[in-house]
CSV table of C-alpha atoms in Angstrom, one decimal:
chain,number,residue,atom,x,y,z
A,119,MET,CA,-3.0,-36.7,1.6
A,120,LYS,CA,-4.2,-36.6,-2.1
A,121,LYS,CA,-6.5,-33.7,-1.3
A,122,ASN,CA,-3.8,-31.8,0.4
A,123,GLN,CA,-1.4,-32.4,-2.5
A,124,LYS,CA,-3.9,-31.1,-4.9
A,125,ARG,CA,-4.3,-28.0,-2.9
A,126,ILE,CA,-0.5,-27.6,-2.7
A,127,ASN,CA,-0.3,-28.1,-6.4
A,128,ARG,CA,-2.8,-25.2,-6.8
A,129,ILE,CA,-0.5,-22.9,-4.8
A,130,VAL,CA,2.5,-23.9,-6.9
A,131,ALA,CA,0.4,-23.3,-10.1
A,132,PHE,CA,-0.6,-19.9,-8.8
A,133,MET,CA,3.1,-19.0,-8.1
A,134,ILE,CA,4.0,-20.0,-11.6
A,135,ALA,CA,1.1,-18.0,-13.0
A,136,VAL,CA,2.3,-15.0,-11.1
A,137,CYS,CA,5.7,-15.5,-12.6
A,138,MET,CA,4.1,-15.6,-16.1
A,139,VAL,CA,2.4,-12.2,-15.4
A,140,PHE,CA,5.7,-10.8,-14.3
A,141,THR,CA,7.4,-11.9,-17.5
A,142,ALA,CA,5.3,-10.0,-20.0
A,143,ILE,CA,2.2,-12.2,-20.6
A,144,PRO,CA,-0.7,-9.7,-21.2
A,145,SER,CA,-3.3,-11.5,-19.1
A,146,VAL,CA,-4.2,-11.7,-15.5
A,147,VAL,CA,-4.8,-14.7,-13.3
A,148,LYS,CA,-7.6,-13.9,-10.9
A,149,ALA,CA,-7.1,-15.4,-7.5
A,150,THR,CA,-9.8,-15.5,-4.8
A,151,GLU,CA,-8.3,-15.8,-1.3
A,152,ALA,CA,-10.1,-18.0,1.2
A,153,THR,CA,-8.9,-18.9,4.6
A,154,ASP,CA,-6.9,-21.9,3.5
A,155,MET,CA,-7.0,-22.1,-0.3
A,156,LEU,CA,-6.7,-20.2,-3.6
A,157,GLU,CA,-9.3,-20.7,-6.3
A,158,LEU,CA,-7.8,-20.3,-9.8
A,159,LEU,CA,-10.2,-19.0,-12.4
A,160,GLU,CA,-9.9,-18.8,-16.2
A,161,PRO,CA,-7.5,-16.0,-17.4
A,162,MET,CA,-9.2,-12.8,-18.7
A,163,ASP,CA,-7.4,-11.2,-21.6
A,164,LEU,CA,-6.8,-7.5,-20.8
A,165,GLY,CA,-6.1,-6.7,-24.4
A,166,ASN,CA,-4.6,-3.2,-24.8
A,167,ALA,CA,-5.4,-2.2,-21.2
A,168,ILE,CA,-1.9,-3.0,-20.1
A,169,MET,CA,0.7,-0.9,-21.8
A,170,ASP,CA,3.6,-2.1,-19.7
A,171,PRO,CA,3.0,-5.9,-19.2
A,172,PRO,CA,6.1,-6.8,-17.1
A,173,GLY,CA,4.9,-6.7,-13.6
A,174,ALA,CA,1.9,-4.6,-14.6
A,175,VAL,CA,-0.6,-6.6,-12.7
A,176,ASP,CA,0.4,-7.4,-9.2
A,177,TYR,CA,-2.8,-8.4,-7.4
A,178,SER,CA,-6.6,-8.4,-7.7
A,179,ALA,CA,-9.6,-8.2,-5.4
A,180,ARG,CA,-13.3,-9.0,-5.7
A,181,SER,CA,-16.5,-7.7,-4.2
A,182,THR,CA,-20.2,-8.0,-4.6
A,183,VAL,CA,-22.2,-4.9,-5.3
A,184,ASN,CA,-26.0,-5.0,-5.7
A,185,GLY,CA,-25.8,-8.7,-6.2
A,186,ARG,CA,-23.1,-8.5,-9.0
A,187,ASP,CA,-19.6,-9.8,-8.9
A,188,TYR,CA,-16.8,-7.3,-9.6
A,189,LEU,CA,-13.0,-7.6,-10.1
A,190,TYR,CA,-10.5,-4.9,-9.3
A,191,ILE,CA,-7.0,-4.9,-10.9
A,192,PRO,CA,-4.5,-2.2,-10.1
A,193,ILE,CA,-2.0,-1.7,-12.9
A,194,ARG,CA,1.0,0.5,-13.6
A,195,GLY,CA,0.3,4.0,-14.6
A,196,LYS,CA,-1.8,5.0,-11.5
A,197,LEU,CA,-4.9,3.1,-12.7
A,198,MET,CA,-7.2,0.4,-11.4
A,199,LEU,CA,-9.4,-1.5,-13.8
A,200,VAL,CA,-12.9,-2.4,-12.6
A,201,TYR,CA,-14.6,-5.4,-14.3
A,202,ASP,CA,-18.1,-6.7,-14.0
A,203,LEU,CA,-17.5,-10.5,-13.9
A,204,ASP,CA,-21.1,-11.3,-14.3
A,205,ALA,CA,-21.2,-9.3,-17.5
A,206,TYR,CA,-18.0,-11.1,-18.6
A,207,LYS,CA,-19.6,-14.5,-18.0
A,208,GLU,CA,-22.7,-13.4,-20.0
A,209,ASN,CA,-20.8,-11.9,-22.9
A,210,PRO,CA,-17.0,-11.6,-22.8
A,211,ALA,CA,-17.0,-9.5,-26.0
A,212,ASP,CA,-19.3,-6.8,-24.6
A,213,ASP,CA,-16.5,-4.4,-23.5
A,214,GLU,CA,-18.9,-1.6,-22.6
A,215,ALA,CA,-20.7,-3.8,-20.0
A,216,VAL,CA,-17.6,-5.6,-18.8
A,217,ASN,CA,-15.3,-2.6,-18.3
A,218,VAL,CA,-17.1,-0.6,-15.6
A,219,ASP,CA,-14.5,1.9,-14.5
A,220,VAL,CA,-10.9,3.0,-14.6
A,221,ALA,CA,-9.9,4.6,-11.3
A,222,ASP,CA,-6.9,6.7,-10.6
A,223,THR,CA,-5.1,5.2,-7.5
A,224,GLY,CA,-2.0,7.5,-7.7
A,225,PHE,CA,0.4,4.6,-7.8
A,226,ASN,CA,2.8,4.1,-10.6
A,227,VAL,CA,3.6,0.7,-9.2
A,228,PRO,CA,0.6,-0.9,-7.1
A,229,ARG,CA,1.7,-3.5,-4.6
A,230,GLY,CA,-1.5,-4.8,-2.9
A,231,VAL,CA,-5.2,-4.7,-3.0
A,232,VAL,CA,-7.9,-6.0,-0.6
A,233,GLU,CA,-11.6,-5.6,0.0
A,234,VAL,CA,-13.0,-4.7,3.4
A,235,ASP,CA,-16.7,-3.9,4.2
A,236,GLY,CA,-17.4,-3.4,0.5
A,237,TYR,CA,-14.5,-0.9,0.0
A,238,ILE,CA,-11.4,-1.6,-2.1
A,239,TYR,CA,-8.0,-0.6,-0.6
A,240,VAL,CA,-4.8,-0.3,-2.7
A,241,VAL,CA,-1.2,0.4,-1.7
A,242,GLY,CA,1.9,1.1,-3.8
A,243,ASP,CA,4.8,3.4,-4.4
A,244,ALA,CA,3.4,6.5,-2.8
A,245,ALA,CA,2.8,7.7,0.8
A,246,HIS,CA,-0.9,7.0,0.8
A,247,LEU,CA,-3.6,4.3,1.1
A,248,TYR,CA,-6.2,4.5,-1.7
A,249,LYS,CA,-9.8,3.7,-0.8
A,250,TYR,CA,-12.3,3.1,-3.5
A,251,ASP,CA,-16.1,3.0,-3.2
A,252,PRO,CA,-17.6,0.5,-5.7
A,253,VAL,CA,-21.1,1.9,-5.3
A,254,THR,CA,-20.2,5.5,-6.1
A,255,ASN,CA,-17.1,4.8,-8.2
A,256,VAL,CA,-15.3,7.4,-6.2
A,257,GLY,CA,-11.8,7.0,-4.6
A,258,GLN,CA,-9.9,8.9,-1.9
A,259,ASN,CA,-6.3,9.0,-0.6
A,260,ILE,CA,-5.5,8.4,3.0
A,261,ASP,CA,-2.2,10.0,3.9
A,262,LEU,CA,0.3,7.6,5.5
A,263,GLY,CA,3.4,9.7,5.0
A,264,ALA,CA,2.4,12.2,7.6
A,265,PHE,CA,2.2,9.4,10.2
A,266,VAL,CA,5.9,8.4,9.6
A,267,ASN,CA,7.0,11.8,8.5
A,268,ASN,CA,8.2,10.6,5.1
A,269,ILE,CA,6.6,11.9,1.9
A,270,TYR,CA,8.6,9.2,0.0
A,271,LEU,CA,7.1,6.3,1.9
A,272,THR,CA,6.5,3.1,-0.2
A,273,ILE,CA,4.2,0.3,0.9
A,274,TRP,CA,5.3,-3.1,-0.3
A,275,GLY,CA,2.7,-5.4,1.0
A,276,LEU,CA,-0.9,-5.5,2.2
A,277,THR,CA,-3.1,-7.9,4.1
A,278,LYS,CA,-6.2,-7.8,6.4
A,279,ASP,CA,-7.3,-9.6,9.5
A,280,ASP,CA,-10.8,-11.0,10.4
A,281,ASP,CA,-11.8,-7.6,12.0
A,282,GLY,CA,-11.1,-5.6,8.8
A,283,ASN,CA,-7.8,-4.1,10.0
A,284,LEU,CA,-5.2,-3.5,7.3
A,285,TYR,CA,-1.5,-4.3,7.7
A,286,MET,CA,1.0,-2.6,5.4
A,287,ALA,CA,4.6,-3.6,4.9
A,288,ALA,CA,6.5,-0.3,5.0
A,289,GLN,CA,10.1,-1.5,4.6
A,290,GLU,CA,12.3,0.3,7.2
A,291,TYR,CA,9.2,1.5,9.1
A,292,GLY,CA,8.2,-2.0,9.8
A,293,ILE,CA,4.5,-2.8,9.5
A,294,LEU,CA,1.7,-0.2,9.8
A,295,LYS,CA,-1.8,-1.0,11.0
A,296,TYR,CA,-4.9,0.9,9.7
A,297,ASN,CA,-8.3,0.5,11.4
A,298,THR,CA,-10.8,0.8,8.5
A,299,ARG,CA,-13.7,1.5,10.9
A,300,THR,CA,-12.0,4.3,13.0
A,301,GLY,CA,-9.3,5.5,10.6
A,302,ALA,CA,-6.6,5.1,13.2
A,303,ILE,CA,-3.1,4.5,12.0
A,304,SER,CA,-0.4,2.9,14.2
A,305,THR,CA,2.8,1.0,14.1
A,306,TYR,CA,2.0,-2.7,14.4
A,307,TRP,CA,5.6,-3.9,14.4
A,308,ASN,CA,9.0,-2.6,13.6
A,309,LYS,CA,12.6,-3.8,14.0
A,310,THR,CA,13.3,-1.8,17.2
A,311,MET,CA,10.6,-3.9,19.0
A,312,THR,CA,12.8,-7.1,18.7
A,313,GLY,CA,16.2,-5.6,18.1
A,314,THR,CA,16.6,-7.2,14.7
A,315,SER,CA,18.7,-5.5,12.0
A,316,ASN,CA,16.6,-6.6,9.2
A,317,SER,CA,14.3,-3.9,7.7
A,318,GLN,CA,13.2,-5.1,4.3
A,319,ASN,CA,9.5,-5.8,5.2
A,320,ARG,CA,8.0,-6.5,1.8
A,321,THR,CA,5.2,-9.1,1.8
A,322,LEU,CA,2.4,-10.0,4.3
A,323,VAL,CA,-0.3,-12.6,4.7
A,324,TYR,CA,-2.8,-13.1,7.5
A,325,ASP,CA,-4.0,-16.5,8.8
A,326,ASN,CA,-5.9,-17.5,11.9
A,327,GLY,CA,-4.7,-14.7,14.3
A,328,TYR,CA,-1.2,-14.3,13.0
A,329,ILE,CA,0.6,-12.1,10.4
A,330,TYR,CA,3.3,-13.8,8.4
A,331,SER,CA,5.9,-11.3,7.2
A,332,GLY,CA,8.5,-11.8,4.5
A,333,ASP,CA,11.7,-9.9,5.1
A,334,ALA,CA,15.2,-10.0,3.5
A,335,GLY,CA,15.9,-13.7,4.0
A,336,VAL,CA,13.7,-13.9,7.1
A,337,LEU,CA,10.2,-15.2,7.6
A,338,ARG,CA,8.3,-14.0,10.8
A,339,LYS,CA,5.2,-15.1,12.5
A,340,ILE,CA,3.7,-12.1,14.5
A,341,ASP,CA,0.6,-12.2,16.7
A,342,LEU,CA,-2.0,-9.5,16.6
A,343,SER,CA,-0.4,-7.6,19.5
A,344,GLY,CA,2.7,-7.2,17.5
A,345,ASN,CA,4.8,-9.8,19.2
A,346,VAL,CA,7.1,-11.9,17.0
A,347,VAL,CA,6.4,-15.5,18.2
A,348,LYS,CA,8.6,-17.3,15.6
A,349,GLU,CA,11.3,-16.2,13.3
A,350,ALA,CA,13.0,-18.4,10.6
A,351,ASP,CA,16.2,-17.7,8.7
A,352,VAL,CA,15.6,-18.7,5.1
A,353,SER,CA,18.8,-17.0,3.8
A,354,ALA,CA,20.3,-20.4,2.8
A,355,GLN,CA,17.5,-20.6,0.2
A,356,THR,CA,17.2,-16.9,-0.6
A,357,THR,CA,18.7,-13.6,0.8
A,358,THR,CA,16.0,-11.5,-0.8
A,359,TYR,CA,12.4,-10.8,0.0
A,360,PRO,CA,9.4,-12.9,-1.2
A,361,MET,CA,7.3,-11.8,-4.2
A,362,TYR,CA,4.3,-13.5,-2.7
A,363,LEU,CA,3.2,-15.2,0.6
A,364,SER,CA,0.3,-17.6,0.9
A,365,VAL,CA,-1.1,-20.0,3.5
A,366,ALA,CA,-2.8,-23.3,2.9
A,367,ASP,CA,-3.1,-26.6,4.8
A,368,GLY,CA,-0.9,-25.5,7.6
A,369,ILE,CA,1.9,-24.3,5.3
A,370,VAL,CA,3.3,-20.9,4.6
A,371,PHE,CA,4.4,-20.7,0.9
A,372,TRP,CA,7.1,-18.1,0.1
A,373,GLY,CA,7.2,-17.3,-3.6
A,374,GLY,CA,10.7,-16.1,-4.5
A,375,THR,CA,11.6,-13.0,-6.5
A,376,ARG,CA,12.3,-14.1,-10.1
A,377,HIS,CA,14.9,-16.8,-9.6
A,378,ASN,CA,14.7,-17.7,-6.0
A,379,GLY,CA,12.0,-20.4,-6.2
A,380,LEU,CA,9.5,-21.7,-3.7
A,381,ILE,CA,10.0,-22.1,0.1
A,382,ALA,CA,7.5,-24.0,2.3
A,383,ARG,CA,7.4,-23.8,6.1
A,384,ASP,CA,4.9,-25.1,8.6
A,385,ILE,CA,2.7,-22.4,10.2
A,386,GLU,CA,3.4,-23.5,13.8
A,387,ASN,CA,7.2,-23.4,14.1
A,388,LEU,CA,8.2,-22.2,10.6
A,389,GLU,CA,10.2,-25.4,10.0
A,390,PRO,CA,10.9,-26.6,6.5
A,391,VAL,CA,8.2,-28.7,4.8
A,392,ASP,CA,8.7,-31.2,2.0
A,393,ILE,CA,5.7,-30.6,-0.3
A,394,GLY,CA,6.7,-33.2,-2.9
A,395,VAL,CA,7.2,-30.5,-5.5
A,396,ASN,CA,10.6,-29.7,-7.1
A,397,ASP,CA,11.8,-26.2,-6.7
A,398,TYR,CA,11.0,-23.9,-9.5
A,399,SER,CA,12.3,-20.6,-10.7
A,400,CYS,CA,11.0,-17.8,-12.9
């Protein structure tokens, strides 16, 4: 139990750290996602790189290129910062070695980043998926708007499964699926499949064969065939969408938007879980 509580406390600490980033602290908390835990690392000062601190850094991803560890941070202003973490550990003051690249993602507001097969994928407030090659430092846009016939499409959340498929929360369009190996785009799930009236799909997380989706006051558990196997009404705690979803020790953690606190549900039946931590707000 003590081990589980420590891990739960890590999740809570991460949620609070995200709140700090969203409230104008000019640093980034780097989180490495594993199957059932988050590893918190020391904050890296971004200095003058972030000109618009509130909400500027939403997510980060890591990859290994030629034996070196790299960090990728999409920020406001259509940019993604690329850092050599090994160089940072060797000499944090050596900006030339640490700051490897500044890529143009095309997103004024990035909303998700993941690594698959060595490539970095970013989504945000434009109708495309950005794919970045860390070896060549070249990026490309994959058009999503053409698939749903909407040039104003916004992607709000991003996650990946064990086979490298991407799942993108596309609000009223439901959840889009992108096969990174074949390039195929499809509708993984949308509201017409279950008859629900909710359509504010914002945040996603994958765990052990299921996608957990945060909607407007609703948490869903969806299998990889697109079937909703469980749906929980969390509107008594919040009527808005989550800022962040995470899974650890059999619990889905729903990080509220600004002042809506932390919600914890078990991954099997999405029933409320007492995690022994008082509700927080940010």
